mmCIF file with all atom_site columns, C-alpha atoms in Angstrom:
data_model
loop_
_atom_site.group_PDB
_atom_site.id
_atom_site.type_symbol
_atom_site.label_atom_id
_atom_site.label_alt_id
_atom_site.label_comp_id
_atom_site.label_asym_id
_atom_site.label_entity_id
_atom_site.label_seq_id
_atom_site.pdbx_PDB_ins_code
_atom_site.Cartn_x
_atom_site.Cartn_y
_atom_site.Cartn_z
_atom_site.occupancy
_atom_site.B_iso_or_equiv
_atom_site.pdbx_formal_charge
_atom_site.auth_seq_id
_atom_site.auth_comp_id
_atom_site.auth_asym_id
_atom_site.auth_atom_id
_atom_site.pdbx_PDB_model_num
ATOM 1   C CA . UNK A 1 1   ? 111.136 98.531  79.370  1.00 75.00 ? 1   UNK A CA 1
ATOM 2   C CA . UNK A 1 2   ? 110.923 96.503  82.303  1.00 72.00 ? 2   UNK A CA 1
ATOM 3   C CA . UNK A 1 3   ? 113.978 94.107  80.848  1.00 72.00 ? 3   UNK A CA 1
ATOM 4   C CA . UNK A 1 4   ? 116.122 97.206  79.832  1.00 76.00 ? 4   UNK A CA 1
ATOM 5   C CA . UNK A 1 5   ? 118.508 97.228  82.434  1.00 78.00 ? 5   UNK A CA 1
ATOM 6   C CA . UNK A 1 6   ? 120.450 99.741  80.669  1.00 84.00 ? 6   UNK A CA 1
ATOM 7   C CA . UNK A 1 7   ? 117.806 102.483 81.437  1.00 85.00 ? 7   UNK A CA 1
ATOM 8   C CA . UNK A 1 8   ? 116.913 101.889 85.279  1.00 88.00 ? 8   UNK A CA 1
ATOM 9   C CA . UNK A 1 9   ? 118.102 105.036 87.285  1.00 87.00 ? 9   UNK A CA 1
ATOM 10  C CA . UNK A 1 10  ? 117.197 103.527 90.810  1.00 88.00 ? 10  UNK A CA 1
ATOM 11  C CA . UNK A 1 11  ? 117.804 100.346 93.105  1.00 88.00 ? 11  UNK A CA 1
ATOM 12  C CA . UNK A 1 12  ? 115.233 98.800  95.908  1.00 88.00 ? 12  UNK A CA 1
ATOM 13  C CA . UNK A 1 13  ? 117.323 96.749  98.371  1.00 88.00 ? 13  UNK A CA 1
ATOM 14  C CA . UNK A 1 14  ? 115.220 94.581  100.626 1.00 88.00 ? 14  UNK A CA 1
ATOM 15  C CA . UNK A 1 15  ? 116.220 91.299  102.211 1.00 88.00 ? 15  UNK A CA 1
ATOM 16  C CA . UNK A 1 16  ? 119.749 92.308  101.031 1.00 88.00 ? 16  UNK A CA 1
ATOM 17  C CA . UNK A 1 17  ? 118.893 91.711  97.122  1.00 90.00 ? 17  UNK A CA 1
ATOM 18  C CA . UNK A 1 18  ? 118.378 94.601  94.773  1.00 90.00 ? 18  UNK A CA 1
ATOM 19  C CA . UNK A 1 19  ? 115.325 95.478  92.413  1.00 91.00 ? 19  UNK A CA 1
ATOM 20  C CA . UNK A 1 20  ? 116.684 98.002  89.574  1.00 92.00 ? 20  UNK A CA 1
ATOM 21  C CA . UNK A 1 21  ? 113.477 99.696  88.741  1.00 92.00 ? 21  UNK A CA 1
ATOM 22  C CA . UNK A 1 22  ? 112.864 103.572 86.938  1.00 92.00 ? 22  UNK A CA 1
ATOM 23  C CA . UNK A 1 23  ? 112.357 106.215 88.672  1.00 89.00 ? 23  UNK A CA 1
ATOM 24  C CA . UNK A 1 24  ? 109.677 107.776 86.490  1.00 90.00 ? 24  UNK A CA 1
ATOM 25  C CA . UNK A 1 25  ? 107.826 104.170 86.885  1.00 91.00 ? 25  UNK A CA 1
ATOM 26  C CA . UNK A 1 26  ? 107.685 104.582 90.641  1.00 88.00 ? 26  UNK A CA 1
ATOM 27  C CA . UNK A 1 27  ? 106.968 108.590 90.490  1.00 88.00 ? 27  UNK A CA 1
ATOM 28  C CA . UNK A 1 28  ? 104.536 108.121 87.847  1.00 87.00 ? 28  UNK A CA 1
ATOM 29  C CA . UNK A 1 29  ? 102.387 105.160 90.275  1.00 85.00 ? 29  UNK A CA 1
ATOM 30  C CA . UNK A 1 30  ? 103.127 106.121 93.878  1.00 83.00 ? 30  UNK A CA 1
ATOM 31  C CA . UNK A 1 31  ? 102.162 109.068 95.907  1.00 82.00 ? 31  UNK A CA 1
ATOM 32  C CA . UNK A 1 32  ? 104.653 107.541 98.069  1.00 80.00 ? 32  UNK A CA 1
ATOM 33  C CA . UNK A 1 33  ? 107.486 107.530 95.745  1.00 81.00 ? 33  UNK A CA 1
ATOM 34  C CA . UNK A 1 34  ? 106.404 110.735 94.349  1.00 83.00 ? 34  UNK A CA 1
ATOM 35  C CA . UNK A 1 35  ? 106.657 112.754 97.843  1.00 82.00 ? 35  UNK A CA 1
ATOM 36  C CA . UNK A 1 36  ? 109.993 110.282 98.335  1.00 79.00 ? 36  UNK A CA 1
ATOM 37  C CA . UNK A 1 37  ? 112.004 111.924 94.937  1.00 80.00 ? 37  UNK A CA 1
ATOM 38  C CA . UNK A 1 38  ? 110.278 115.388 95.476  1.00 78.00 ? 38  UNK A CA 1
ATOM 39  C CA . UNK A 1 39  ? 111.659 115.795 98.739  1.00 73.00 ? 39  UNK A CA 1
ATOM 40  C CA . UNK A 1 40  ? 115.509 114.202 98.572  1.00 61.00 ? 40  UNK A CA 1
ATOM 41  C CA . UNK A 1 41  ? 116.387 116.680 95.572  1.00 56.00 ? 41  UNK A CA 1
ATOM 42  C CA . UNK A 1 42  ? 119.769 117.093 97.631  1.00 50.00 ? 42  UNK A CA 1
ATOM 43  C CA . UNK A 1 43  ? 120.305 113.237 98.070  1.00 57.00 ? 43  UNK A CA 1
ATOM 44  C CA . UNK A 1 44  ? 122.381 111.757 95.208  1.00 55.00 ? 44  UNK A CA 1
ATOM 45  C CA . UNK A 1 45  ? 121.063 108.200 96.304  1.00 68.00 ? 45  UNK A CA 1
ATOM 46  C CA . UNK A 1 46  ? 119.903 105.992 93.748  1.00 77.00 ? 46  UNK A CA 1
ATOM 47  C CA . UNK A 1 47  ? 118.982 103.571 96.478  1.00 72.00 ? 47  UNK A CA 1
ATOM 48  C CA . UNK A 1 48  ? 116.298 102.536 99.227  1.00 73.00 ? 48  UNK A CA 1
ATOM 49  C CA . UNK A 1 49  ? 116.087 99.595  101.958 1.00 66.00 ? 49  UNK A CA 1
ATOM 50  C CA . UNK A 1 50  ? 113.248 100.577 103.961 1.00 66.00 ? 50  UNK A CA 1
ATOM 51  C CA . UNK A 1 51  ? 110.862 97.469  103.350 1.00 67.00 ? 51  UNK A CA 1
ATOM 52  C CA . UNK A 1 52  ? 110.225 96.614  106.727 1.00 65.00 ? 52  UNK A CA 1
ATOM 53  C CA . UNK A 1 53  ? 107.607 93.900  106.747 1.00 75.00 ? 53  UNK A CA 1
ATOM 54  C CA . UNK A 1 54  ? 107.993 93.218  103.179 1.00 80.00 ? 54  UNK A CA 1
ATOM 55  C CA . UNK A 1 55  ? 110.015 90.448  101.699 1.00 84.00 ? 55  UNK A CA 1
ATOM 56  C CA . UNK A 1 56  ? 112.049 90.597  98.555  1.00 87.00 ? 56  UNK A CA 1
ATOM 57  C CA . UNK A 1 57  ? 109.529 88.489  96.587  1.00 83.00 ? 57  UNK A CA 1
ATOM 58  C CA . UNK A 1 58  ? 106.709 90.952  97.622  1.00 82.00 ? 58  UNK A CA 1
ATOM 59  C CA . UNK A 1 59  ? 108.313 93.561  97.067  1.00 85.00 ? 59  UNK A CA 1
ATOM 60  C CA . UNK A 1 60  ? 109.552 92.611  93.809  1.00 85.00 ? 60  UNK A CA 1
ATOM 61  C CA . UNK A 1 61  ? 105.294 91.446  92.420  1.00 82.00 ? 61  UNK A CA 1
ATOM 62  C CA . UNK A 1 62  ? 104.481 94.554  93.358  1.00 83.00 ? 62  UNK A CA 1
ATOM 63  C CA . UNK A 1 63  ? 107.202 96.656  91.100  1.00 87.00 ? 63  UNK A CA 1
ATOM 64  C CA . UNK A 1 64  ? 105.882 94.236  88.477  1.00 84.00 ? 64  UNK A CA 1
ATOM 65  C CA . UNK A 1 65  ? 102.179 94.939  89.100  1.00 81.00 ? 65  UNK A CA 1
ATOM 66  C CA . UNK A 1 66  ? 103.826 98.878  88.973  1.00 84.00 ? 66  UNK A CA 1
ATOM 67  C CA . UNK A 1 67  ? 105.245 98.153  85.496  1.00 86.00 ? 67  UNK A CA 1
ATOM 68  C CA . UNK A 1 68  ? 102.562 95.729  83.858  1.00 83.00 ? 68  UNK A CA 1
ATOM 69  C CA . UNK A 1 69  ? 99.387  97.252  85.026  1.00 77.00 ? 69  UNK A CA 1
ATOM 70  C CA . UNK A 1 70  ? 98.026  93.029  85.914  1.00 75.00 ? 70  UNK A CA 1
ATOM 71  C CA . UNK A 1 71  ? 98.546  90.483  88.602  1.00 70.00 ? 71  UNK A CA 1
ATOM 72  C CA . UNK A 1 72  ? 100.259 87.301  87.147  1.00 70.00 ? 72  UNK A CA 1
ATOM 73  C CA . UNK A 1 73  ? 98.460  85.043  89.431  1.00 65.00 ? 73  UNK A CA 1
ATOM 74  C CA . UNK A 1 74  ? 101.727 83.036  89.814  1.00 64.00 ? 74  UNK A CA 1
ATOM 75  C CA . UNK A 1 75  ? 104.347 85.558  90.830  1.00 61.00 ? 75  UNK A CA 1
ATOM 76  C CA . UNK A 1 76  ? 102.032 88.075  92.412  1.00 62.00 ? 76  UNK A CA 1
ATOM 77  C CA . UNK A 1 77  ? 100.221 85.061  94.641  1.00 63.00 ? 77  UNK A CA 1
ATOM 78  C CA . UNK A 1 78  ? 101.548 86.793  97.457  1.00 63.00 ? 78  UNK A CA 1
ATOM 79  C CA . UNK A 1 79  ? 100.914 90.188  97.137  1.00 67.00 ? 79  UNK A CA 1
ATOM 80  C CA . UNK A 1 80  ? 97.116  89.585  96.396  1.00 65.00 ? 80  UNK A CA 1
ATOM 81  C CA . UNK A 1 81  ? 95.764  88.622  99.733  1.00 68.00 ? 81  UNK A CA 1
ATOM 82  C CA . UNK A 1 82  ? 97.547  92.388  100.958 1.00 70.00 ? 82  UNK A CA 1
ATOM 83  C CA . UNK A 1 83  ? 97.150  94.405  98.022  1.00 68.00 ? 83  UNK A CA 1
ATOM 84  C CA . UNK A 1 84  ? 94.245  96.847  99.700  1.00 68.00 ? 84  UNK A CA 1
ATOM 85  C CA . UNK A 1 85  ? 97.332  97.735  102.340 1.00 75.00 ? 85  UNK A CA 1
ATOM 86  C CA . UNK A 1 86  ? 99.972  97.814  99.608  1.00 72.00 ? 86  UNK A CA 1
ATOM 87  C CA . UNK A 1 87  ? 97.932  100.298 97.819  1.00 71.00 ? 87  UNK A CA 1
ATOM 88  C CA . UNK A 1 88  ? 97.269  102.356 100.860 1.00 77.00 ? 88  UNK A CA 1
ATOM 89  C CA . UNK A 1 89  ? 100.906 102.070 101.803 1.00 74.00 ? 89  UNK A CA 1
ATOM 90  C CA . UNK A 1 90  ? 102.564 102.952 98.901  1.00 72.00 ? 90  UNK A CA 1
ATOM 91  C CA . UNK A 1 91  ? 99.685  105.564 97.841  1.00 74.00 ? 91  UNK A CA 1
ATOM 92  C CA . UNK A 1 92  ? 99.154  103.819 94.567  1.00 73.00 ? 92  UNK A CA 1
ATOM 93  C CA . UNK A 1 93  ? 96.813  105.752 91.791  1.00 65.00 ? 93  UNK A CA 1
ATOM 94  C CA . UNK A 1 94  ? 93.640  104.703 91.284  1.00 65.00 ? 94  UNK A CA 1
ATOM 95  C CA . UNK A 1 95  ? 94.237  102.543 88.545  1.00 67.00 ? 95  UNK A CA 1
ATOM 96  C CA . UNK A 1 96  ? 95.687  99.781  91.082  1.00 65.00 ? 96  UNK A CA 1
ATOM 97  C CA . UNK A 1 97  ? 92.060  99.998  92.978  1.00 62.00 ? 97  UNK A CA 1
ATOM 98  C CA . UNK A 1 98  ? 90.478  99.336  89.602  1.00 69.00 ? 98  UNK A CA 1
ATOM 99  C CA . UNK A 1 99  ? 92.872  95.972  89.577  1.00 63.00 ? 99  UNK A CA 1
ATOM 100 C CA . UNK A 1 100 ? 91.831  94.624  93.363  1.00 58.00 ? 100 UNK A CA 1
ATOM 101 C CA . UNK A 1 101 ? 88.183  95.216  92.175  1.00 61.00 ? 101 UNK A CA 1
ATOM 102 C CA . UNK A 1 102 ? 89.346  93.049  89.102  1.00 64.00 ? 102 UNK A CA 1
ATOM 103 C CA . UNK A 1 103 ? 90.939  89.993  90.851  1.00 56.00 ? 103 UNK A CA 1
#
């Protein structure tokens, strides 16, 4: 799913590069996300570039970590140090608190 291009419904621009995710990935794992799609019924955006203090490469470990349920010690090297703020910023599910107590 992650690879199927064909099926992503929504675009994360930060640092001016886009992230085609699903929607129901980022509704499903986010309280944030979740309040985000609930409330813009009227907005026929597909799109969102409010990262501020996130770079793209963050940003894009932590749609991974969203997908995959793991940290790939690699390409999520630097989300990890953050990840207790990611989770409280994004209002990530429980299952994500499970995965910092993991690392």
């Amino acid at each position: 799913m992650f690879n199927d291009e064909s099926t992503k419904n929504f675009t994360i621009i930060v640092q001016d590069q886009e992230i085609h995710v699903h929607k129901f990935i980022l509704f499903a794992r986010s309280e944030l996300f979740q309040g985000m799609f609930l409330n813009v019924v009227n907005d026929l955006s597909n799109k969102v570039s409010d990262y501020t203090g996130r770079t793209y490469s963050q940003i894009n470990s932590i749609i991974r970590i969203l997908y995959f349920d793991k940290f790939d010690s690699e390409t999520d090297s630097e989300v990890i140090d953050d990840f207790q703020d990611i989770i409280d910023y994004y209002q990530l599910n429980s299952r994500f608190i499970e995965l910092l107590n993991q690392k």
